[in-house]
CSV table of C-alpha atoms and ligand atoms in Angstrom, one decimal:
chain,number,residue,atom,x,y,z
A,1,MET,CA,-0.1,0.2,0.1
A,2,LYS,CA,0.7,3.3,-0.6
A,3,ILE,CA,0.4,6.0,2.2
A,4,LEU,CA,0.8,9.6,2.0
A,5,ILE,CA,1.9,11.9,4.7
A,6,VAL,CA,1.1,15.5,5.6
A,7,GLY,CA,3.1,17.7,7.2
A,8,SER,CA,7.0,18.0,8.3
A,9,GLY,CA,7.3,17.7,11.8
A,10,GLY,CA,8.5,15.8,14.6
A,11,ARG,CA,5.4,13.8,14.4
A,12,GLU,CA,4.7,12.8,11.1
A,13,HIS,CA,8.3,11.6,11.4
A,14,ALA,CA,7.3,9.7,14.0
A,15,LEU,CA,4.1,8.4,11.7
A,16,ALA,CA,6.1,7.6,8.6
A,17,TRP,CA,8.7,5.6,10.8
A,18,ARG,CA,5.9,3.5,12.5
A,19,LEU,CA,4.0,3.0,8.9
A,20,GLN,CA,7.4,2.2,7.2
A,21,GLN,CA,7.6,-1.0,9.5
A,22,SER,CA,3.9,-2.6,8.7
A,23,PRO,CA,4.5,-5.4,6.1
A,24,ARG,CA,1.5,-3.7,4.3
A,25,VAL,CA,3.2,-0.7,3.3
A,26,SER,CA,5.2,-0.7,-0.1
A,27,GLU,CA,5.5,3.0,-0.4
A,28,ILE,CA,5.2,6.3,1.7
A,29,VAL,CA,5.3,9.8,0.2
A,30,CYS,CA,5.6,12.9,2.8
A,31,ALA,CA,4.5,16.3,1.4
A,32,PRO,CA,6.5,18.4,2.4
A,33,GLY,CA,8.3,15.7,4.5
A,34,ASN,CA,11.4,16.6,6.2
A,35,PRO,CA,15.4,15.1,6.0
A,36,GLY,CA,14.3,12.7,8.2
A,37,MET,CA,11.2,11.7,6.3
A,38,ALA,CA,13.6,11.4,2.8
A,39,GLN,CA,15.2,8.5,4.3
A,40,LEU,CA,12.0,6.3,4.4
A,41,GLY,CA,9.9,8.1,1.3
A,42,ARG,CA,9.8,10.3,-1.1
A,43,CYS,CA,9.1,13.7,-0.6
A,44,ILE,CA,7.1,15.9,-2.4
A,45,PRO,CA,7.5,19.8,-1.9
A,46,VAL,CA,3.3,20.7,-1.3
A,47,ALA,CA,3.1,23.4,2.2
A,48,ALA,CA,1.0,20.8,5.1
A,49,GLY,CA,-1.8,23.9,4.7
A,50,ASP,CA,-2.2,24.4,1.0
A,51,VAL,CA,-5.1,22.2,0.8
A,52,GLU,CA,-5.7,22.8,-3.1
A,53,GLY,CA,-1.9,21.6,-3.7
A,54,GLN,CA,-2.6,18.4,-1.0
A,55,LEU,CA,-5.1,17.4,-3.3
A,56,GLU,CA,-3.6,17.9,-6.1
A,57,LEU,CA,-1.3,15.7,-5.2
A,58,ALA,CA,-3.4,13.0,-3.8
A,59,LYS,CA,-5.0,12.8,-7.1
A,60,ILE,CA,-2.0,12.2,-8.5
A,61,GLU,CA,-0.6,10.2,-6.3
A,62,ARG,CA,-3.5,7.8,-5.5
A,63,PRO,CA,-2.4,6.5,-2.1
A,64,HIS,CA,-4.6,4.1,-0.5
A,65,LEU,CA,-4.3,6.5,2.8
A,66,VAL,CA,-4.0,10.0,3.4
A,67,ILE,CA,-2.7,10.9,7.1
A,68,VAL,CA,-3.1,14.4,7.8
A,69,GLY,CA,-0.8,15.4,10.6
A,70,PRO,CA,-1.9,19.3,11.4
A,71,GLU,CA,-4.6,20.9,12.4
A,72,GLN,CA,-4.5,23.8,9.9
A,73,PRO,CA,-5.3,22.0,7.0
A,74,LEU,CA,-8.5,19.2,8.9
A,75,VAL,CA,-10.1,22.3,9.7
A,76,ASP,CA,-9.3,24.1,6.2
A,77,GLY,CA,-11.3,21.0,5.0
A,78,LEU,CA,-8.2,19.1,3.6
A,79,ALA,CA,-10.5,15.2,4.7
A,80,ASP,CA,-13.5,16.4,2.9
A,81,LYS,CA,-11.8,17.4,-0.2
A,82,LEU,CA,-10.1,14.2,-0.4
A,83,ARG,CA,-12.7,11.9,0.8
A,84,ALA,CA,-15.1,13.7,-2.2
A,85,ALA,CA,-12.2,12.7,-4.5
A,86,ASP,CA,-12.5,9.0,-3.3
A,87,ILE,CA,-9.6,8.9,-1.4
A,88,PRO,CA,-9.4,7.1,1.9
A,89,VAL,CA,-7.9,9.7,4.7
A,90,PHE,CA,-7.2,9.2,8.3
A,91,GLY,CA,-8.6,12.7,9.5
A,92,PRO,CA,-12.0,14.2,10.5
A,93,SER,CA,-14.1,16.3,8.4
A,94,ALA,CA,-14.0,20.4,8.7
A,95,ARG,CA,-17.5,20.3,10.9
A,96,ALA,CA,-15.8,17.6,13.3
A,97,ALA,CA,-12.4,19.6,13.2
A,98,MET,CA,-14.5,22.3,15.0
A,99,LEU,CA,-14.0,20.4,18.5
A,100,GLU,CA,-10.3,21.9,18.4
A,101,GLY,CA,-10.8,24.8,15.0
A,102,SER,CA,-13.6,26.9,18.0
A,103,LYS,CA,-12.8,26.6,21.4
A,104,GLY,CA,-16.5,28.3,21.9
A,105,TYR,CA,-17.9,25.7,19.8
A,106,SER,CA,-16.0,22.5,21.9
A,107,LYS,CA,-17.1,23.6,25.3
A,108,ASP,CA,-21.1,24.2,24.3
A,109,PHE,CA,-20.9,20.6,22.6
A,110,MET,CA,-19.7,19.4,25.8
A,111,ALA,CA,-21.9,21.7,28.0
A,112,LYS,CA,-24.8,19.6,25.6
A,113,TYR,CA,-23.4,16.1,25.6
A,114,ASN,CA,-22.4,16.3,30.4
A,115,ILE,CA,-18.8,16.0,29.2
A,116,PRO,CA,-16.8,16.9,32.0
A,117,THR,CA,-14.9,20.3,31.7
A,118,ALA,CA,-13.9,23.6,33.0
A,119,ALA,CA,-17.0,25.9,33.5
A,120,TYR,CA,-17.0,28.5,31.2
A,121,GLY,CA,-18.5,31.6,28.9
A,122,ARG,CA,-18.2,33.2,25.7
A,123,PHE,CA,-17.8,36.4,24.8
A,124,THR,CA,-17.2,38.8,21.7
A,125,ASP,CA,-18.1,42.4,24.1
A,126,ALA,CA,-15.1,43.6,26.5
A,127,ALA,CA,-17.6,45.0,28.9
A,128,ARG,CA,-19.7,42.0,28.9
A,129,ALA,CA,-16.8,39.3,29.4
A,130,LYS,CA,-14.6,41.5,31.5
A,131,SER,CA,-17.9,41.4,34.4
A,132,PHE,CA,-18.2,37.4,34.1
A,133,LEU,CA,-14.4,37.6,35.7
A,134,ASP,CA,-16.7,38.3,38.8
A,135,ARG,CA,-17.4,34.6,38.5
A,136,PHE,CA,-13.9,33.3,39.1
A,137,LYS,CA,-10.9,33.5,41.4
A,138,PRO,CA,-7.8,34.0,39.8
A,139,PRO,CA,-5.8,33.2,38.3
A,140,TYR,CA,-7.5,33.5,34.9
A,141,VAL,CA,-8.0,31.7,31.8
A,142,LEU,CA,-8.7,33.4,28.8
A,143,LYS,CA,-8.8,31.5,25.5
A,144,ALA,CA,-8.9,33.2,21.7
A,145,ASP,CA,-12.1,30.8,19.7
A,146,GLY,CA,-10.1,29.8,17.2
A,147,LEU,CA,-6.7,28.5,16.1
A,148,ALA,CA,-3.8,30.4,17.1
A,149,ALA,CA,-0.7,28.7,16.7
A,150,GLY,CA,-0.9,27.6,20.4
A,151,LYS,CA,-0.5,30.8,21.7
A,152,GLY,CA,-4.3,31.3,22.1
A,153,VAL,CA,-4.5,30.8,25.9
A,154,ILE,CA,-3.7,33.7,28.4
A,155,ILE,CA,-3.4,32.5,31.8
A,156,ALA,CA,-3.9,35.9,33.1
A,157,GLU,CA,-2.6,35.9,37.5
A,158,THR,CA,-4.6,39.5,38.3
A,159,LEU,CA,-7.2,40.9,37.5
A,160,PRO,CA,-5.9,43.8,35.6
A,161,GLN,CA,-3.7,41.8,33.5
A,162,ALA,CA,-7.1,39.6,33.1
A,163,GLU,CA,-9.0,42.8,31.4
A,164,GLU,CA,-5.9,43.8,29.4
A,165,ALA,CA,-5.9,40.5,27.9
A,166,ILE,CA,-9.4,40.8,26.9
A,167,ASP,CA,-8.9,44.0,25.4
A,168,SER,CA,-5.7,42.6,23.4
A,169,LEU,CA,-7.7,39.7,22.4
A,170,LEU,CA,-10.6,41.2,20.9
A,171,GLY,CA,-8.7,43.9,20.1
A,172,GLY,CA,-7.6,41.9,17.3
A,173,ARG,CA,-4.1,40.2,18.8
A,174,PHE,CA,-5.1,36.5,16.5
A,175,GLY,CA,-6.8,38.6,14.2
A,176,ALA,CA,-10.2,36.3,13.4
A,177,ALA,CA,-9.4,34.1,15.9
A,178,SER,CA,-9.6,36.0,19.0
A,179,SER,CA,-13.0,38.0,17.9
A,180,SER,CA,-14.7,35.7,20.1
A,181,LEU,CA,-13.2,34.5,23.8
A,182,VAL,CA,-14.1,31.7,26.3
A,183,ILE,CA,-13.4,32.5,29.7
A,184,GLU,CA,-13.3,30.0,32.0
A,185,GLU,CA,-12.3,28.4,35.2
A,186,PHE,CA,-8.7,27.8,36.4
A,187,MET,CA,-8.7,24.2,36.8
A,188,HIS,CA,-6.2,22.2,39.6
A,189,GLY,CA,-5.0,18.8,38.7
A,190,GLU,CA,-2.1,17.2,37.0
A,191,GLU,CA,-2.2,17.3,32.7
A,192,ALA,CA,-2.3,14.2,30.7
A,193,SER,CA,-3.0,13.8,27.5
A,194,PHE,CA,-5.0,11.0,25.6
A,195,PHE,CA,-5.2,9.6,22.9
A,196,ALA,CA,-7.8,7.4,21.1
A,197,ILE,CA,-9.0,7.1,17.4
A,198,SER,CA,-12.9,6.6,15.7
A,199,ASP,CA,-14.5,5.7,12.5
A,200,GLY,CA,-17.3,8.6,13.4
A,201,GLU,CA,-18.9,5.7,15.7
A,202,THR,CA,-16.8,3.3,17.5
A,203,ALA,CA,-13.4,4.5,19.3
A,204,ILE,CA,-10.5,2.5,20.8
A,205,GLU,CA,-8.2,3.9,22.7
A,206,LEU,CA,-4.4,3.7,21.7
A,207,ALA,CA,-2.7,5.5,24.6
A,208,GLY,CA,-1.7,8.3,27.2
A,209,ALA,CA,1.7,10.6,27.4
A,210,GLN,CA,2.2,13.9,29.3
A,211,ASP,CA,3.9,16.5,27.8
A,212,HIS,CA,6.3,19.5,29.1
A,213,LYS,CA,4.4,22.6,27.1
A,214,ARG,CA,7.1,25.2,29.1
A,215,VAL,CA,10.2,26.0,27.8
A,216,GLY,CA,12.2,26.1,31.1
A,217,GLU,CA,13.1,23.3,33.5
A,218,GLY,CA,11.1,23.0,36.6
A,219,ASP,CA,8.0,23.4,33.9
A,220,THR,CA,9.0,27.5,34.2
A,221,GLY,CA,8.8,29.9,31.4
A,222,VAL,CA,6.8,30.6,28.5
A,223,ASN,CA,4.6,27.9,26.6
A,224,THR,CA,5.4,26.0,24.0
A,225,GLY,CA,4.6,23.1,21.1
A,226,GLY,CA,6.0,21.0,23.5
A,227,MET,CA,10.0,20.1,25.0
A,228,GLY,CA,9.1,16.4,25.7
A,229,ALA,CA,7.0,13.6,26.2
A,230,TYR,CA,6.6,10.3,27.7
A,231,SER,CA,4.3,7.2,27.6
A,232,PRO,CA,3.1,5.4,29.5
A,233,ALA,CA,1.7,8.9,32.1
A,234,PRO,CA,1.6,7.1,35.9
A,235,ILE,CA,-1.6,9.4,35.9
A,236,LEU,CA,-3.4,7.6,33.3
A,237,ASP,CA,-3.1,4.3,34.7
A,238,PRO,CA,-5.5,1.6,33.2
A,239,ALA,CA,-8.3,2.1,35.7
A,240,MET,CA,-8.1,6.0,34.6
A,241,GLN,CA,-8.1,5.4,31.0
A,242,LYS,CA,-11.2,3.1,31.2
A,243,ARG,CA,-12.8,6.2,33.2
A,244,VAL,CA,-11.9,8.6,30.3
A,245,MET,CA,-13.3,6.4,28.2
A,246,ASP,CA,-16.3,6.4,29.4
A,247,GLU,CA,-17.1,9.4,30.4
A,248,ILE,CA,-15.4,11.5,27.9
A,249,VAL,CA,-14.0,9.9,24.5
A,250,THR,CA,-17.2,7.5,23.8
A,251,PRO,CA,-19.7,10.3,24.9
A,252,THR,CA,-17.6,13.0,22.3
A,253,ILE,CA,-17.7,10.0,19.6
A,254,LYS,CA,-21.5,9.6,20.1
A,255,GLY,CA,-22.4,13.6,20.2
A,256,MET,CA,-20.2,14.4,17.5
A,257,ALA,CA,-22.2,11.7,15.5
A,258,ALA,CA,-25.5,12.7,17.0
A,259,GLU,CA,-24.6,16.5,15.7
A,260,GLY,CA,-24.3,15.2,12.3
A,261,ARG,CA,-20.4,15.5,12.2
A,262,PRO,CA,-18.9,11.8,12.8
A,263,TYR,CA,-15.3,12.4,14.0
A,264,ARG,CA,-13.0,10.4,11.9
A,265,GLY,CA,-9.6,10.0,12.9
A,266,VAL,CA,-7.0,10.5,16.0
A,267,LEU,CA,-9.0,12.2,18.9
A,268,PHE,CA,-6.4,14.1,21.0
A,269,VAL,CA,-7.7,15.0,24.5
A,270,GLY,CA,-5.9,17.2,26.9
A,271,LEU,CA,-7.0,16.2,30.7
A,272,MET,CA,-6.7,18.2,33.8
A,273,ILE,CA,-7.2,14.9,36.5
A,274,ASP,CA,-7.9,15.6,40.2
A,275,ASP,CA,-9.8,13.5,42.8
A,276,THR,CA,-12.8,14.1,41.4
A,277,GLY,CA,-11.9,12.5,38.1
A,278,PRO,CA,-10.7,13.8,34.4
A,279,ARG,CA,-11.9,16.9,32.9
A,280,VAL,CA,-11.3,18.1,28.9
A,281,VAL,CA,-9.0,21.0,29.3
A,282,GLU,CA,-8.8,21.1,25.5
A,283,TYR,CA,-10.0,18.5,22.3
A,284,ASN,CA,-7.1,18.3,19.1
A,285,CYS,CA,-8.5,17.0,15.6
A,286,ARG,CA,-5.0,15.3,15.4
A,287,PHE,CA,-1.8,13.6,17.1
A,288,GLY,CA,0.2,15.6,19.5
A,289,ASP,CA,3.8,17.1,19.3
A,290,PRO,CA,5.5,15.6,20.6
A,291,GLU,CA,3.2,13.3,21.9
A,292,CYS,CA,3.4,11.3,18.7
A,293,GLN,CA,6.7,10.1,18.8
A,294,VAL,CA,6.5,8.4,22.5
A,295,ILE,CA,3.2,6.6,21.3
A,296,MET,CA,4.0,5.1,17.8
A,297,PRO,CA,7.2,3.3,19.1
A,298,ARG,CA,5.3,1.8,22.2
A,299,LEU,CA,2.6,0.5,19.4
A,300,LYS,CA,3.0,-3.6,19.4
A,301,ASP,CA,0.6,-4.1,16.9
A,302,ASP,CA,0.6,-2.9,13.4
A,303,PRO,CA,-1.4,0.2,13.4
A,304,LEU,CA,-2.0,0.2,9.5
A,305,PRO,CA,-5.4,-1.7,9.4
A,306,GLN,CA,-7.1,0.5,12.4
A,307,LEU,CA,-6.1,3.4,10.2
A,308,LEU,CA,-7.9,2.4,7.3
A,309,ALA,CA,-10.2,1.0,9.2
A,310,CYS,CA,-11.1,5.0,10.7
A,311,ALA,CA,-10.9,6.4,7.0
A,312,THR,CA,-13.6,3.4,5.6
A,313,ALA,CA,-15.6,3.0,9.0
A,314,GLY,CA,-14.9,-0.2,9.9
A,315,LEU,CA,-13.5,-0.1,12.7
A,316,LYS,CA,-15.9,-2.0,15.2
A,317,ASP,CA,-14.5,-5.5,14.0
A,318,CYS,CA,-11.4,-4.1,14.9
A,319,LYS,CA,-9.2,-5.1,18.0
A,320,ARG,CA,-7.2,-2.6,20.4
A,321,LEU,CA,-4.0,-1.7,19.4
A,322,GLU,CA,-1.5,-4.4,21.7
A,323,ARG,CA,1.2,-2.2,23.4
A,324,PHE,CA,5.0,-2.9,24.7
A,325,SER,CA,4.9,-2.5,28.0
A,326,ASP,CA,8.5,-0.3,27.6
A,327,HIS,CA,8.5,3.0,28.4
A,328,ALA,CA,8.9,6.2,25.8
A,329,VAL,CA,10.8,9.2,26.3
A,330,THR,CA,11.6,11.9,23.4
A,331,VAL,CA,13.4,14.9,24.2
A,332,VAL,CA,13.0,18.1,22.2
A,333,LEU,CA,16.1,19.9,21.1
A,334,ALA,CA,15.9,23.3,20.1
A,335,GLY,CA,17.3,26.1,18.5
A,336,GLU,CA,18.7,28.7,21.0
A,337,GLY,CA,16.4,31.6,21.4
A,338,TYR,CA,13.3,29.5,20.9
A,339,PRO,CA,10.5,30.0,20.8
A,340,ALA,CA,10.7,33.7,20.4
A,341,ASP,CA,13.4,33.7,17.9
A,342,PRO,CA,15.3,30.9,17.5
A,343,LYS,CA,18.7,30.1,16.0
A,344,LYS,CA,19.4,28.7,12.4
A,345,GLY,CA,21.6,27.7,9.8
A,346,GLY,CA,23.8,25.9,12.3
A,347,VAL,CA,25.4,22.7,11.1
A,348,ILE,CA,24.4,19.5,13.1
A,349,GLY,CA,26.7,17.2,13.8
A,350,GLY,CA,27.1,13.5,15.5
A,351,LEU,CA,23.5,12.8,14.5
A,352,GLN,CA,25.1,8.8,13.5
A,353,GLU,CA,27.3,8.4,16.8
A,354,ALA,CA,23.7,9.7,18.8
A,355,ALA,CA,21.1,7.3,16.9
A,356,SER,CA,23.2,4.6,17.9
A,357,VAL,CA,22.8,4.6,21.0
A,358,GLU,CA,20.7,1.4,22.2
A,359,GLY,CA,16.9,1.8,21.6
A,360,VAL,CA,17.2,5.8,20.3
A,361,THR,CA,15.6,7.0,17.3
A,362,ILE,CA,16.1,10.3,16.2
A,363,PHE,CA,13.1,12.0,14.5
A,364,HIS,CA,13.4,15.3,12.3
A,365,ALA,CA,11.3,18.3,12.2
A,366,GLY,CA,13.3,21.7,11.7
A,367,THR,CA,15.8,20.7,9.8
A,368,ARG,CA,17.2,20.8,6.2
A,369,GLN,CA,19.8,18.8,4.2
A,370,GLU,CA,22.6,20.6,2.1
A,371,GLY,CA,24.9,18.2,0.4
A,372,GLY,CA,25.7,16.0,3.1
A,373,ASP,CA,25.1,18.1,5.9
A,374,ILE,CA,21.8,18.4,8.3
A,375,ILE,CA,21.2,22.0,9.0
A,376,ALA,CA,19.0,23.3,11.9
A,377,ASN,CA,15.8,25.4,10.5
A,378,GLY,CA,14.2,27.1,12.3
A,379,GLY,CA,12.0,25.9,15.9
A,380,ARG,CA,11.9,22.7,17.2
A,381,VAL,CA,14.9,20.5,15.2
A,382,LEU,CA,15.2,17.3,16.5
A,383,ASN,CA,13.2,14.9,18.8
A,384,ILE,CA,15.8,12.4,20.5
A,385,THR,CA,13.3,9.3,21.3
A,386,ALA,CA,14.5,6.4,23.6
A,387,HIS,CA,12.3,3.5,24.7
A,388,ALA,CA,13.9,1.0,27.2
A,389,PRO,CA,12.3,-1.3,30.1
A,390,THR,CA,12.1,1.2,32.5
A,391,LEU,CA,11.5,5.0,32.5
A,392,ARG,CA,14.7,5.8,33.7
A,393,GLN,CA,17.0,4.0,31.6
A,394,ALA,CA,15.0,5.6,28.6
A,395,VAL,CA,15.4,8.7,29.9
A,396,ASP,CA,19.4,7.9,30.5
A,397,ARG,CA,19.6,6.3,26.8
A,398,ALA,CA,17.7,9.5,25.2
A,399,TYR,CA,20.3,12.2,27.1
A,400,GLU,CA,23.2,9.7,26.2
A,401,ALA,CA,22.3,10.2,22.4
A,402,ILE,CA,21.8,14.3,23.3
A,403,ASP,CA,25.4,14.2,24.5
A,404,ARG,CA,26.7,12.9,21.1
A,405,ILE,CA,25.2,15.4,19.6
A,406,ASP,CA,27.6,18.6,18.2
A,407,TRP,CA,25.3,21.6,18.1
A,408,PRO,CA,26.5,24.7,19.7
A,409,ASP,CA,23.3,27.0,18.7
A,410,GLY,CA,21.1,24.1,19.9
A,411,PHE,CA,19.3,23.0,23.9
A,412,CYS,CA,17.4,21.1,25.7
A,413,ARG,CA,15.0,20.5,28.5
A,414,ARG,CA,17.2,18.3,31.2
A,415,ASP,CA,14.6,17.2,33.3
A,416,ILE,CA,12.2,15.9,31.0
A,417,ALA,CA,9.5,13.0,32.7
A,418,TRP,CA,10.7,14.8,36.1
A,419,ARG,CA,7.1,14.2,37.2
A,420,ALA,CA,6.8,10.4,36.0
A,421,LEU,CA,10.3,10.2,37.1
A,422,ALA,CA,9.5,11.6,40.8
A,423,ARG,CA,6.6,9.5,41.5
A,424,GLU,CA,8.7,6.0,40.9
B,501,AMP,P1,-4.7,24.8,25.2
B,501,AMP,O1,-4.3,25.8,24.4
B,501,AMP,O2,-6.5,24.5,25.4
B,501,AMP,O3,-4.0,23.2,25.6
B,501,AMP,O4,-3.9,25.6,26.9
B,501,AMP,C1,-2.7,25.7,26.5
B,501,AMP,C2,-2.5,25.3,28.3
B,501,AMP,O5,-3.0,26.1,29.6
B,501,AMP,C3,-2.7,23.7,28.8
B,501,AMP,O6,-1.8,22.6,28.4
B,501,AMP,C4,-3.3,24.5,30.5
B,501,AMP,O7,-1.5,23.8,30.8
B,501,AMP,C5,-3.6,25.3,30.4
B,501,AMP,N1,-5.3,25.5,30.7
B,501,AMP,C6,-5.6,25.8,29.6
B,501,AMP,N2,-7.0,26.1,30.5
B,501,AMP,C7,-6.8,25.7,31.6
B,501,AMP,C8,-7.8,25.7,32.5
B,501,AMP,N3,-9.2,25.6,32.5
B,501,AMP,N4,-7.3,25.5,33.8
B,501,AMP,C9,-6.2,25.5,34.2
B,501,AMP,N5,-5.0,25.5,33.1
B,501,AMP,C10,-5.4,26.0,31.7
B,502,LIG,N1,2.0,18.8,22.7
B,502,LIG,C1,0.9,19.3,22.5
B,502,LIG,C2,0.3,19.5,21.2
B,502,LIG,O1,0.0,18.9,20.0
B,502,LIG,O2,-0.6,20.2,21.0
């Protein structure tokens, strides 16, 4: 089978890497891909966000399955266009991707179907939004309704800061994406990411993971796309996974079907877990990045039959994917200055030496190739991923590999998985 993977990050490299191991896969095409993905398949320079370009490419390539990595093309209707062209696609329609594309939509949906989440209000008017703040104690949580490249959530520590954020968001900070706001209750607890796949009717769980959003050690500094992740997440033990499936995932899939928006693809539920149980922080309509990099290495079963079944509404007859009992961890190497202004252009050495550490796989993200050199190209650059029988060993392997990489402009957090290690 021929698989087309849309995207160019560590997430898409991990998907390509896992699918290439499937006995049923004969060819992988990546659009646009990255230098790591180029070692697994053909890369075609069509941007992930270019919906028409991706459609044209799929019509030429005629893959047996398209897997869409990032959210933007899904929200923009790429999956709908592929389905209309009779090309099987793993990824939700634009109407179903609204669960991520509009925070207000997702909050109203959760309220309608009794899915546990924070209390909230939706606003387009600054005065009303400000008076709603009275209901809560600080910190205040303010969210742009639409997609804002992961920057649309503001946690304000004081009332004046919250009021200022309301003015800035409604004043056009993220353009149309913040012309409407969600204000919600601040939830305490431990965050975790949970992944399930669905064909629109049936859902099966994939795995849980935890990521590290803050740029600095000890979870300090600004939010990023994610500086590292690990799976399994101790807080998502089998009993908690069952609660998440029963209380959140299944009602979400049933609710979306009832809304006439069947959800086909991976449902990524961002959770806040406390003594009362799991609550939804947000939905995402795609795999997490870097969570995907730790979930793919833990899948013992070939995921292709299930991904295909999601695309063709046949998941009911599929069993849950078996996972290795191993632990996986990924550490992100980013350019100095990330996320504001990452250094670019440096040559990255030692990659082969790093990849030869037992259990280590390196997933590329912001790299480019120039002759035989791998060059840093901004943002999150590499994901050093390791698996091992224990989390401690996996972490040690990842950092041993990182220490073999020669890239003076790069940095990483040295404390990835600290929370889970502290529990051990
Ligand atoms: P999101 O983009 O919705 O994932 O939000 C980014 C981050 O903001 C989340 O990962 C949480 O750390 C935090 N956050 C969002 N909503 C809440 C909330 N209601 N209570 C506490 N933290 C939140
Ligand atoms: N790592 C969080 C995300 O992909 O949104």
